[in-house]
Amino acid sequence: MIEMALVVGLLAITLRTASPLLLASLGETIAERGGILNLGIEGAMLIGAFSGFLGAYFTGSLVVGFITAIIGGILTVLLFGILVIKVNLDQVVSGLAINLLATGLSLYFFRIAFSQGNFPYLGQLIDPMPIPGLSGIPIIGDILFNQTIFVYIGLLSVPLIYWILFKTSFGLRLRSIGEDPFVASYLGINVERTRFISLIVEGIFVGMAGGLLTISMFNTFDTRIVAARGFVAVSIVILGRWNPWGALTGSLLFGFTQALSLWIGTFLVGPAAPSISQLLSLLPYVVTLLALVVGGRKVRGPASLGSPFAKE
Amino acid sequence: MPLPFIFSTGIEEGLSKQASFSGGSEIDHLSDYALYVRGISKTFSNGVVANNDVTFGIIKGEVHALLGENGAGKTTLMKILSGCLKPDRGEIYVNGVKTRISDPRKAVQLGIGMVHQHFTLIPTFTVAENIALVSSSSRKLELKAVEDKVRHVSKSLNFEINPNTRIEELPVGARQKVEILRLLCQDVSILILDEPTSVLTPLEVEDFFRIIRQLKNDGKSVIIITHKVKEALSISDRITIMRGGKTILTIPSSQTNASELASYVVEGFIPNLKRVPTARGEPTLSVKGLFIKGDRGEMAVKGLDLSVHSGEIVGLAGVTGNGQKELVEALTGLRKVEGGSISLKTCDLANKPPNFVINSGISYIPEDRMRRGVILGMTISENLALKRIDKEPYSKKMLIDKEALDKSAKELISIFGIKASDPCATAGSLSGGNIQKLIVARELTNAPNIVIAEQPTAGLDVKASEAVHQKLLDLKSKGAAILLISADLDEIMKLSDRVLIVFGGKIVGEFSSDSLDMEKLSKLMLGSE
Ligand SMILES: Nc1ncnc2c1ncn2[C@@H]1O[C@H](COP(=O)(O)OP(=O)(O)OP(=O)(O)O)[C@@H](O)[C@H]1O
Ligand SMILES: [Mg+2]
């Protein structure tokens, strides 16, 4: 029975560590389906994490933190959207610029808000919310129904986004823009508006993904808190073939290897333990890379992903 | 009220606009037109004046052909009518009512729809999805309803199509019909078709025209752009000629003929193809027992043999989808060969990379010019030099010599008559025909050993077509081996010394140019011999 408890624990942690990746990759899936490659997702997550932390810290309310995280995410992605859609700058360059800007801004305001050497933390965190009735189910209940709001939102959004992308007219139009924005505009589709809508949705998801790091996971803020999760999300989108179900699979794969390496780490003893556990923490990245090599070949993404669009 | 059969917009005949357009009868008169525009001008941001005070009208229920040289401004005018471009000046009347067409959606609401010069179907979407893209107004995607509509409309046109087929699996002829189908599913009454026939085989064109005639019988008005005067004469009621951004003449089709039209399109054009008798030399390109797989893993070319000698033009005739595409891709190093051999003289070419093929002196004019022929975002001079950019005179010691690039571009622009504002303009700013000229210019200079020409004159006006034909004949007389693949049988017969018929991935027949039997050829093409 001990083994069972262990597996359940491992899977529950998998979902928890996967949740920021799931939310971020769902948002990125929507943006990329419309042909926009947002590498600024890393920065948008950072701003989400920072604004969520500030909101929660200064009002003492986690709900406010949740909302400010989303607002921070939306604003950052919208700024990126203005650069690439309105000013027509290169998507990759703009994304990287957003990342630099986000690091700079959050560091600057963090220093202003909190004196140096002072490590602020939140009094409370968004904790798991067991779902009455369901959380009692053996095994499944502990894995699925005793999680934070972020996990629930992520899991419920998978079918929702699938439905939007593949079963609504909006989704069809968005995908056509991702294939060929010029053709879409000839067909009378409003490329700019549709893309902005998709970016706002991405902003909501990325804001949540960032916010959960501060207000549900780490309890504090640091400019390195995102730790490349945004970039991992971008590769999960490819691994998941631009499909929300694929994003779920990819996030779980990453989350699971991360949970696994943490768990193995607890057994390590002796002087070499810290360096080995450092090495182990690379495992999820290595696995993602391998999965990309194996599963990411020959996949066809949106045909015009990342390419510029300007009307005469 | 009787309609004036010829209205001319000044310039040529010195007639000014019809008197009836001023004064009280104007409203009457305009209401006979499904669409009437006057004074339309459009200057692009790079300073090119594409339309200059254009007047043009299409009567309800007529088929109206629009002819003109490459770069005359036909596409620009049509894009303005369908809301894809905004005119700088001018008035547009739909059914006699003055309107502004702000975007393609507005145009469709007014009953105007356009099939563009280059496909506007999403290749990875199905037929139904492509149509739902424009016709579905509900939030939820009602694909079932769209599929039913597609079946219904396509049946009324006698044209079978499975709405669940993906576009990339369809031959060009069927794609063209899907474009029309999409317009009809949007209930438009004025159809604008920009060069819909340029890559269709004669049979497909006939079938396509059948549909247009049926649309006309249903009371729709059709504008069709074409470079083939014969087609214009056979399908249209009236013909308008554009030149230099203006409409210069409108004339009923019954009152003109092919050679007169050609001379209107290109001022004073008289066909004058010079042939130098050439002795056939040694085999240059030999293909033996070739096997190639198609996109879906099926064997598309099954043991094909073929040879092209130096000083010879070999025409490859066949219905699209019989292995031509795969053959050409294998010859140019773009597709893997499963079995058999390809050789240039004694050098083996099978499964060699494209740059090896290019460096062996093989030129390639691709059918899909927008994707294979040019890089739209790069300049004209870069595109012209692209295949030899690492060689003299374009590069010296690994550095690109921009002056040499521009100098040679200027020469080619004038030799091939490319209508471009400046060699540093992007290829994407050229008109469709001028993009084709650019590719031809790049591929037919530098004395190639072998030329693989796929639809080399698609979208070219009479003069430019003849220039390309002349160039191919000149290369032949200098000893090049030329393989010509064209949907246009007239073109194949005009140029080829031998015609090979391809069917089901094999050569099923051969004719020499002096013993062509059209009936037998058509039968072979359909595989019924
Ligand atoms: N987007 C653009 N930007 C700049 N110039 C353009 C653009 N589109 C067209 N032009 C120029 O406008 C002129 C008219 O082009 P248009 O496409 O209307 O010609 P066309 O009559 O359709 O020719 P073709 O028979 O070759 O298709 C050309 O000189 C072309 O180079
Ligand atoms: Mg054109």
Coordinates of C-alpha atoms in Angstrom, one line a residue, chain B residues 25-485:
Chain B
S25 CA -31.2 59.7 -68.3
E26 CA -28.1 58.8 -66.2
I27 CA -30.1 56.9 -63.6
D28 CA -31.8 54.8 -66.2
H29 CA -28.7 54.0 -68.0
L30 CA -26.7 53.2 -64.9
S31 CA -29.4 50.8 -63.7
D32 CA -28.8 48.6 -66.7
Y33 CA -25.3 47.9 -65.4
A34 CA -24.8 45.4 -62.6
L35 CA -21.6 47.3 -61.9
Y36 CA -20.3 50.5 -63.2
V37 CA -17.2 52.5 -62.2
R38 CA -15.7 55.7 -63.4
G39 CA -12.7 57.8 -62.6
I40 CA -11.1 55.0 -60.6
S41 CA -7.4 55.7 -59.9
K42 CA -5.0 53.8 -57.7
T43 CA -1.3 54.6 -57.0
F44 CA 0.6 52.1 -54.9
S45 CA 2.8 53.2 -52.1
N46 CA 5.9 52.7 -54.3
G47 CA 4.6 55.2 -56.7
V48 CA 3.3 52.8 -59.4
V49 CA 0.2 54.1 -61.0
A50 CA -1.8 50.9 -61.5
N51 CA -5.2 52.4 -62.4
N52 CA -5.5 55.8 -64.0
D53 CA -9.0 57.3 -64.3
V54 CA -10.6 54.0 -65.3
T55 CA -14.2 53.7 -66.6
F56 CA -15.7 50.3 -66.9
G57 CA -19.2 48.8 -66.8
I58 CA -20.7 45.4 -66.8
I59 CA -24.3 44.8 -68.0
K60 CA -26.6 42.6 -66.0
G61 CA -26.4 39.0 -67.1
E62 CA -23.4 39.3 -69.4
V63 CA -20.1 37.6 -69.5
H64 CA -17.5 40.3 -69.9
A65 CA -13.8 39.5 -70.7
L66 CA -11.1 41.8 -69.5
L67 CA -7.9 41.7 -71.5
G68 CA -4.6 43.5 -71.3
E69 CA -0.9 43.3 -71.1
N70 CA 0.9 42.1 -68.0
G71 CA 0.9 44.9 -65.5
A72 CA -1.9 46.8 -67.3
G73 CA -3.8 47.1 -64.0
K74 CA -6.5 44.4 -64.4
T75 CA -6.0 42.7 -61.1
T76 CA -5.8 46.0 -59.3
L77 CA -9.1 47.2 -60.8
M78 CA -10.8 43.9 -59.8
K79 CA -9.3 44.0 -56.3
I80 CA -10.8 47.4 -55.9
L81 CA -14.2 46.1 -57.1
S82 CA -14.1 43.3 -54.6
G83 CA -13.1 45.5 -51.7
C84 CA -9.5 44.1 -51.3
L85 CA -7.9 47.5 -52.3
K86 CA -9.1 51.0 -51.7
P87 CA -9.1 53.3 -54.7
D88 CA -7.6 56.8 -54.4
R89 CA -10.4 58.3 -56.4
G90 CA -13.5 57.3 -58.3
E91 CA -17.1 56.3 -58.1
I92 CA -18.6 52.8 -58.0
Y93 CA -22.2 52.1 -58.8
V94 CA -23.8 48.7 -58.1
N95 CA -27.2 48.2 -59.8
G96 CA -27.2 52.0 -60.4
V97 CA -26.7 52.9 -56.8
K98 CA -23.5 54.7 -55.8
T99 CA -21.6 52.8 -53.1
R100 CA -18.4 52.5 -51.3
I101 CA -16.8 49.1 -51.1
S102 CA -14.8 49.2 -47.9
D103 CA -13.8 45.6 -47.6
P104 CA -14.4 42.1 -49.1
R105 CA -17.3 41.5 -46.7
K106 CA -19.1 44.6 -48.0
A107 CA -18.5 43.5 -51.6
V108 CA -20.1 40.1 -50.9
Q109 CA -23.1 41.9 -49.3
L110 CA -23.4 43.9 -52.5
G111 CA -23.3 40.6 -54.4
I112 CA -19.8 40.9 -55.7
G113 CA -17.3 38.0 -55.3
M114 CA -13.9 37.4 -56.7
V115 CA -11.7 34.4 -57.6
H116 CA -8.1 35.7 -57.3
Q117 CA -5.3 35.2 -59.7
H118 CA -3.5 33.0 -57.2
F119 CA -5.5 30.5 -55.2
T120 CA -7.2 31.7 -52.0
L121 CA -8.0 28.3 -50.6
I122 CA -6.4 27.1 -47.4
P123 CA -4.6 23.8 -48.6
T124 CA -4.8 22.0 -45.3
F125 CA -8.6 22.7 -44.9
T126 CA -11.3 20.6 -46.5
V127 CA -13.6 22.0 -49.2
A128 CA -16.4 22.5 -46.6
E129 CA -14.1 24.2 -44.2
N130 CA -12.9 26.6 -46.9
I131 CA -16.4 27.4 -47.8
A132 CA -17.5 27.7 -44.1
L133 CA -14.8 30.3 -43.7
V134 CA -16.8 32.8 -45.6
S135 CA -20.4 31.6 -45.6
S136 CA -21.0 30.5 -42.0
S137 CA -22.4 33.4 -39.9
S138 CA -23.2 31.5 -36.8
R139 CA -20.9 31.2 -33.9
K140 CA -20.9 27.5 -33.8
L141 CA -19.4 25.9 -36.9
E142 CA -22.2 24.3 -38.8
L143 CA -20.1 22.1 -41.0
K144 CA -23.0 19.7 -41.8
A145 CA -25.1 22.5 -43.1
V146 CA -22.2 23.8 -45.2
E147 CA -21.6 20.3 -46.6
D148 CA -25.2 20.0 -47.6
K149 CA -25.1 23.4 -49.3
V150 CA -21.9 22.4 -51.1
R151 CA -23.5 19.2 -52.4
H152 CA -26.6 21.1 -53.4
V153 CA -24.8 23.8 -55.3
S154 CA -22.2 21.5 -56.9
K155 CA -25.0 19.3 -58.1
S156 CA -26.8 22.2 -59.8
L157 CA -23.5 22.8 -61.6
N158 CA -23.0 19.2 -62.6
F159 CA -19.8 19.1 -60.8
E160 CA -19.2 16.3 -58.3
I161 CA -17.1 17.1 -55.3
N162 CA -16.7 15.5 -51.9
P163 CA -16.9 18.3 -49.4
N164 CA -14.6 16.5 -47.0
T165 CA -11.6 16.3 -49.4
R166 CA -8.7 18.4 -48.4
I167 CA -7.8 21.0 -51.0
E168 CA -4.2 19.9 -51.2
E169 CA -5.4 16.6 -52.6
L170 CA -7.3 18.2 -55.4
P171 CA -5.9 18.9 -58.9
V172 CA -5.8 22.5 -60.0
G173 CA -8.9 22.3 -62.2
A174 CA -11.0 21.1 -59.3
R175 CA -9.5 23.8 -57.0
Q176 CA -10.6 26.4 -59.5
K177 CA -14.1 25.1 -59.3
V178 CA -14.1 25.0 -55.6
E179 CA -13.3 28.7 -55.7
I180 CA -16.3 29.4 -57.8
L181 CA -18.4 27.1 -55.6
R182 CA -17.4 29.2 -52.7
L183 CA -18.6 32.4 -54.4
L184 CA -21.9 30.7 -55.2
C185 CA -22.4 29.5 -51.7
Q186 CA -22.2 33.2 -50.7
D187 CA -25.1 34.0 -53.1
V188 CA -23.2 36.6 -55.2
S189 CA -24.6 37.8 -58.5
I190 CA -21.4 39.4 -59.9
L191 CA -18.5 37.0 -60.3
I192 CA -15.0 38.3 -60.9
L193 CA -12.6 35.6 -62.2
D194 CA -9.0 36.7 -62.4
E195 CA -7.2 34.4 -64.9
P196 CA -9.1 31.3 -63.9
T197 CA -8.0 29.2 -66.9
S198 CA -4.3 29.9 -67.1
V199 CA -3.2 26.5 -65.8
L200 CA -6.2 24.4 -67.0
T201 CA -6.0 21.8 -69.8
P202 CA -8.3 22.4 -72.7
L203 CA -10.8 19.8 -71.5
E204 CA -10.9 21.5 -68.0
V205 CA -11.3 24.9 -69.7
E206 CA -14.3 23.5 -71.6
D207 CA -15.9 22.2 -68.5
F208 CA -15.2 25.4 -66.7
F209 CA -16.8 27.4 -69.5
R210 CA -19.8 25.2 -69.3
I211 CA -20.3 26.3 -65.7
I212 CA -19.9 29.9 -66.6
R213 CA -22.5 29.7 -69.3
Q214 CA -24.8 28.1 -66.8
L215 CA -24.2 30.9 -64.4
K216 CA -25.0 33.3 -67.1
N217 CA -28.3 31.5 -67.8
D218 CA -29.1 31.8 -64.1
G219 CA -28.8 35.6 -64.5
K220 CA -25.4 36.2 -63.0
S221 CA -22.9 38.6 -64.4
V222 CA -19.4 37.4 -64.9
I223 CA -16.1 39.3 -65.4
I224 CA -13.3 37.1 -66.6
I225 CA -9.7 38.1 -67.1
T226 CA -7.7 36.0 -69.5
H227 CA -4.6 36.3 -71.8
K228 CA -6.0 33.9 -74.3
V229 CA -7.9 35.8 -76.9
K230 CA -9.6 32.7 -78.3
E231 CA -11.1 32.0 -74.9
A232 CA -12.3 35.5 -74.5
L233 CA -14.0 35.3 -77.9
S234 CA -15.7 32.0 -77.1
I235 CA -17.0 32.8 -73.6
S236 CA -17.8 36.5 -73.5
D237 CA -20.5 38.8 -74.8
R238 CA -18.3 41.9 -74.6
I239 CA -14.6 42.5 -74.2
T240 CA -12.8 45.4 -72.6
I241 CA -9.1 46.0 -73.2
M242 CA -6.9 47.7 -70.6
R243 CA -3.5 49.2 -71.3
G244 CA -1.2 51.3 -69.0
G245 CA -3.8 51.5 -66.2
K246 CA -6.7 52.6 -68.4
T247 CA -9.5 50.9 -70.2
I248 CA -9.0 51.8 -73.8
L249 CA -11.8 50.0 -75.6
T250 CA -15.0 48.0 -75.1
I251 CA -16.3 45.9 -77.9
P252 CA -18.9 43.2 -78.5
S253 CA -17.2 39.8 -79.0
S254 CA -19.2 39.2 -82.2
Q255 CA -17.6 42.2 -83.8
T256 CA -14.0 41.3 -83.5
N257 CA -11.5 38.5 -84.1
A258 CA -8.5 37.0 -82.6
S259 CA -5.8 38.8 -84.4
E260 CA -7.5 42.2 -84.1
L261 CA -7.8 41.6 -80.3
A262 CA -4.2 40.6 -80.0
S263 CA -3.2 43.9 -81.7
Y264 CA -5.4 45.9 -79.3
V265 CA -3.9 44.2 -76.3
V266 CA -0.4 44.8 -77.3
E267 CA -0.3 47.7 -79.6
G268 CA 0.3 46.5 -83.1
F269 CA 1.2 43.0 -82.2
I270 CA 1.7 40.6 -85.0
P271 CA 2.8 37.0 -84.3
N272 CA 6.3 36.5 -85.6
L273 CA 8.0 33.4 -84.2
K274 CA 11.3 32.6 -85.9
R275 CA 12.4 29.0 -86.2
V276 CA 15.9 28.1 -87.1
P277 CA 16.1 24.5 -88.4
T278 CA 18.2 22.6 -85.9
A279 CA 19.7 19.1 -86.2
R280 CA 18.9 16.9 -83.3
G281 CA 22.0 16.0 -81.4
E282 CA 23.0 13.4 -78.8
P283 CA 20.7 12.4 -75.9
T284 CA 21.3 14.9 -73.1
L285 CA 18.7 13.9 -70.6
S286 CA 18.0 10.2 -70.3
V287 CA 15.5 8.7 -67.8
K288 CA 15.2 4.9 -67.6
G289 CA 12.8 2.8 -65.6
L290 CA 12.0 5.5 -63.2
F291 CA 10.0 4.8 -60.1
I292 CA 8.9 7.7 -57.8
K293 CA 6.5 7.8 -54.8
G294 CA 3.8 10.4 -54.6
D295 CA 2.8 12.4 -51.5
R296 CA 0.6 9.7 -50.0
G297 CA 3.3 7.0 -50.4
E298 CA 1.7 5.5 -53.5
M299 CA 3.9 4.8 -56.6
A300 CA 3.2 7.8 -58.8
V301 CA 5.7 7.2 -61.5
K302 CA 6.0 3.5 -62.5
G303 CA 8.9 2.7 -64.8
L304 CA 9.0 5.8 -66.9
D305 CA 11.4 6.0 -69.8
L306 CA 12.2 9.2 -71.6
S307 CA 15.0 11.0 -73.4
V308 CA 15.6 14.5 -74.5
H309 CA 18.3 15.2 -77.1
S310 CA 20.3 18.3 -77.5
G311 CA 18.6 20.6 -80.0
E312 CA 15.2 19.2 -79.3
I313 CA 12.0 20.3 -77.5
V314 CA 10.1 17.4 -76.1
G315 CA 6.5 18.2 -75.0
L316 CA 5.0 16.2 -72.2
A317 CA 1.2 16.1 -72.5
G318 CA -1.2 14.6 -70.0
V319 CA -4.0 15.3 -67.6
T320 CA -2.5 16.6 -64.3
G321 CA -2.0 14.0 -61.6
N322 CA -0.5 11.3 -63.8
G323 CA 3.0 11.6 -62.4
Q324 CA 4.2 14.8 -64.1
K325 CA 4.6 16.6 -60.8
E326 CA 6.7 13.8 -59.2
L327 CA 8.8 13.4 -62.4
V328 CA 9.7 17.0 -62.5
E329 CA 10.5 17.1 -58.8
A330 CA 12.8 14.1 -59.2
L331 CA 14.5 15.7 -62.1
T332 CA 15.2 18.8 -60.2
G333 CA 16.4 17.0 -57.0
L334 CA 13.3 17.9 -55.0
R335 CA 12.0 14.3 -54.6
K336 CA 13.5 11.0 -53.9
V337 CA 13.8 8.4 -56.7
E338 CA 12.9 4.9 -55.7
G339 CA 14.3 3.1 -58.7
G340 CA 15.7 3.6 -62.1
S341 CA 18.1 6.2 -63.4
I342 CA 18.3 9.9 -64.4
S343 CA 21.3 11.0 -66.3
L344 CA 22.7 14.1 -67.9
K345 CA 24.9 12.8 -70.6
T346 CA 27.0 10.4 -68.5
C347 CA 26.5 12.1 -65.2
D348 CA 24.1 10.4 -62.7
L349 CA 21.4 12.8 -61.4
A350 CA 19.1 10.5 -59.4
N351 CA 18.8 11.5 -55.8
K352 CA 21.3 14.4 -56.1
P353 CA 20.5 17.6 -54.2
P354 CA 19.0 20.6 -56.0
N355 CA 22.2 22.6 -56.0
F356 CA 24.0 19.8 -57.8
V357 CA 21.3 19.8 -60.4
I358 CA 21.5 23.5 -60.7
N359 CA 25.2 23.5 -61.1
S360 CA 24.9 20.8 -63.8
G361 CA 23.2 23.4 -65.9
I362 CA 19.6 22.4 -65.5
S363 CA 17.1 25.2 -65.4
Y364 CA 13.6 24.9 -64.0
I365 CA 10.5 27.0 -64.5
P366 CA 8.1 25.8 -61.8
E367 CA 4.4 25.6 -62.1
D368 CA 3.8 26.9 -58.6
R369 CA 5.6 30.2 -59.2
M370 CA 4.6 31.9 -56.0
R371 CA 6.1 29.2 -53.8
R372 CA 8.8 27.6 -55.9
G373 CA 9.8 30.4 -58.3
V374 CA 10.4 33.5 -56.3
I375 CA 10.9 34.8 -52.8
L376 CA 8.3 37.4 -52.6
G377 CA 9.9 39.5 -49.9
M378 CA 13.3 39.8 -51.6
T379 CA 14.1 42.3 -54.3
I380 CA 13.8 41.7 -58.0
S381 CA 17.6 41.8 -58.5
E382 CA 18.2 39.4 -55.6
N383 CA 15.6 37.0 -57.0
L384 CA 17.2 37.2 -60.5
A385 CA 20.6 36.3 -59.1
L386 CA 19.5 33.8 -56.5
K387 CA 20.6 30.6 -58.2
R388 CA 24.1 31.9 -59.0
I389 CA 24.6 34.3 -56.2
D390 CA 27.8 32.6 -55.1
K391 CA 29.4 32.9 -58.5
E392 CA 31.0 35.7 -60.6
P393 CA 29.9 38.3 -61.3
Y394 CA 27.4 38.4 -58.5
S395 CA 29.9 37.5 -55.8
K396 CA 33.6 38.1 -55.5
K397 CA 35.6 36.5 -52.7
M398 CA 32.4 35.5 -50.9
L399 CA 31.1 39.0 -50.9
I400 CA 28.0 40.0 -52.9
D401 CA 28.6 42.7 -55.4
K402 CA 25.4 44.7 -55.2
E403 CA 26.3 46.8 -58.2
A404 CA 26.8 43.8 -60.4
L405 CA 23.5 42.4 -59.1
D406 CA 21.6 45.6 -60.0
K407 CA 23.4 46.0 -63.3
S408 CA 22.6 42.5 -64.5
A409 CA 19.0 42.9 -63.1
K410 CA 18.6 46.0 -65.2
E411 CA 19.7 44.2 -68.3
L412 CA 17.3 41.3 -67.7
I413 CA 14.4 43.6 -66.9
S414 CA 14.8 45.3 -70.2
I415 CA 15.5 42.1 -72.3
F416 CA 12.5 40.3 -70.8
G417 CA 10.3 43.3 -70.6
I418 CA 9.6 43.0 -66.9
K419 CA 7.4 45.8 -65.8
A420 CA 9.1 46.9 -62.6
S421 CA 9.5 50.3 -61.0
D422 CA 13.0 49.6 -59.9
P423 CA 15.3 46.5 -59.5
C424 CA 15.2 47.0 -55.8
A425 CA 11.4 46.7 -55.5
T426 CA 10.3 43.4 -53.9
A427 CA 9.2 40.6 -56.2
G428 CA 5.9 40.7 -54.3
S429 CA 5.0 44.1 -55.8
L430 CA 5.0 42.7 -59.4
S431 CA 1.9 41.8 -61.2
G432 CA 1.3 38.0 -61.7
G433 CA 2.6 37.9 -65.3
N434 CA 5.7 40.0 -64.4
I435 CA 6.6 37.5 -61.6
Q436 CA 6.5 34.8 -64.3
K437 CA 8.7 36.9 -66.6
L438 CA 11.2 37.3 -63.7
I439 CA 11.4 33.5 -63.3
V440 CA 11.8 32.9 -67.0
A441 CA 14.5 35.6 -67.2
R442 CA 16.5 33.9 -64.4
E443 CA 16.1 30.4 -65.8
L444 CA 16.7 31.0 -69.5
T445 CA 19.9 33.0 -69.3
N446 CA 23.4 31.5 -68.7
A447 CA 23.1 28.9 -71.5
P448 CA 21.5 26.0 -69.7
N449 CA 22.1 22.4 -70.9
I450 CA 18.6 21.3 -70.0
V451 CA 15.5 23.3 -69.5
I452 CA 12.5 21.9 -67.6
A453 CA 9.7 24.2 -68.3
E454 CA 6.4 23.7 -66.5
Q455 CA 3.6 26.0 -67.8
P456 CA 6.2 28.5 -68.9
T457 CA 3.7 31.0 -70.2
A458 CA 1.0 30.7 -67.7
G459 CA -0.4 34.2 -67.0
L460 CA 1.7 35.9 -69.7
D461 CA 0.2 38.2 -72.3
V462 CA 0.5 37.4 -76.1
K463 CA 3.7 39.3 -76.5
A464 CA 5.5 38.0 -73.5
S465 CA 4.4 34.4 -74.3
E466 CA 5.8 34.8 -77.7
A467 CA 9.0 36.2 -76.3
V468 CA 9.3 33.1 -74.1
H469 CA 8.6 30.8 -77.0
Q470 CA 11.2 32.6 -79.0
K471 CA 13.7 32.2 -76.2
L472 CA 13.0 28.5 -75.9
L473 CA 13.5 28.0 -79.7
D474 CA 16.7 30.0 -79.6
L475 CA 18.1 27.9 -76.7
K476 CA 17.1 24.8 -78.7
S477 CA 19.0 26.0 -81.7
K478 CA 22.0 26.5 -79.5
G479 CA 21.8 22.9 -78.5
A480 CA 19.8 22.9 -75.3
A481 CA 17.6 20.0 -74.4
I482 CA 14.1 21.2 -73.4
L483 CA 11.4 19.3 -71.7
L484 CA 8.1 21.2 -71.9
I485 CA 5.2 20.4 -69.6

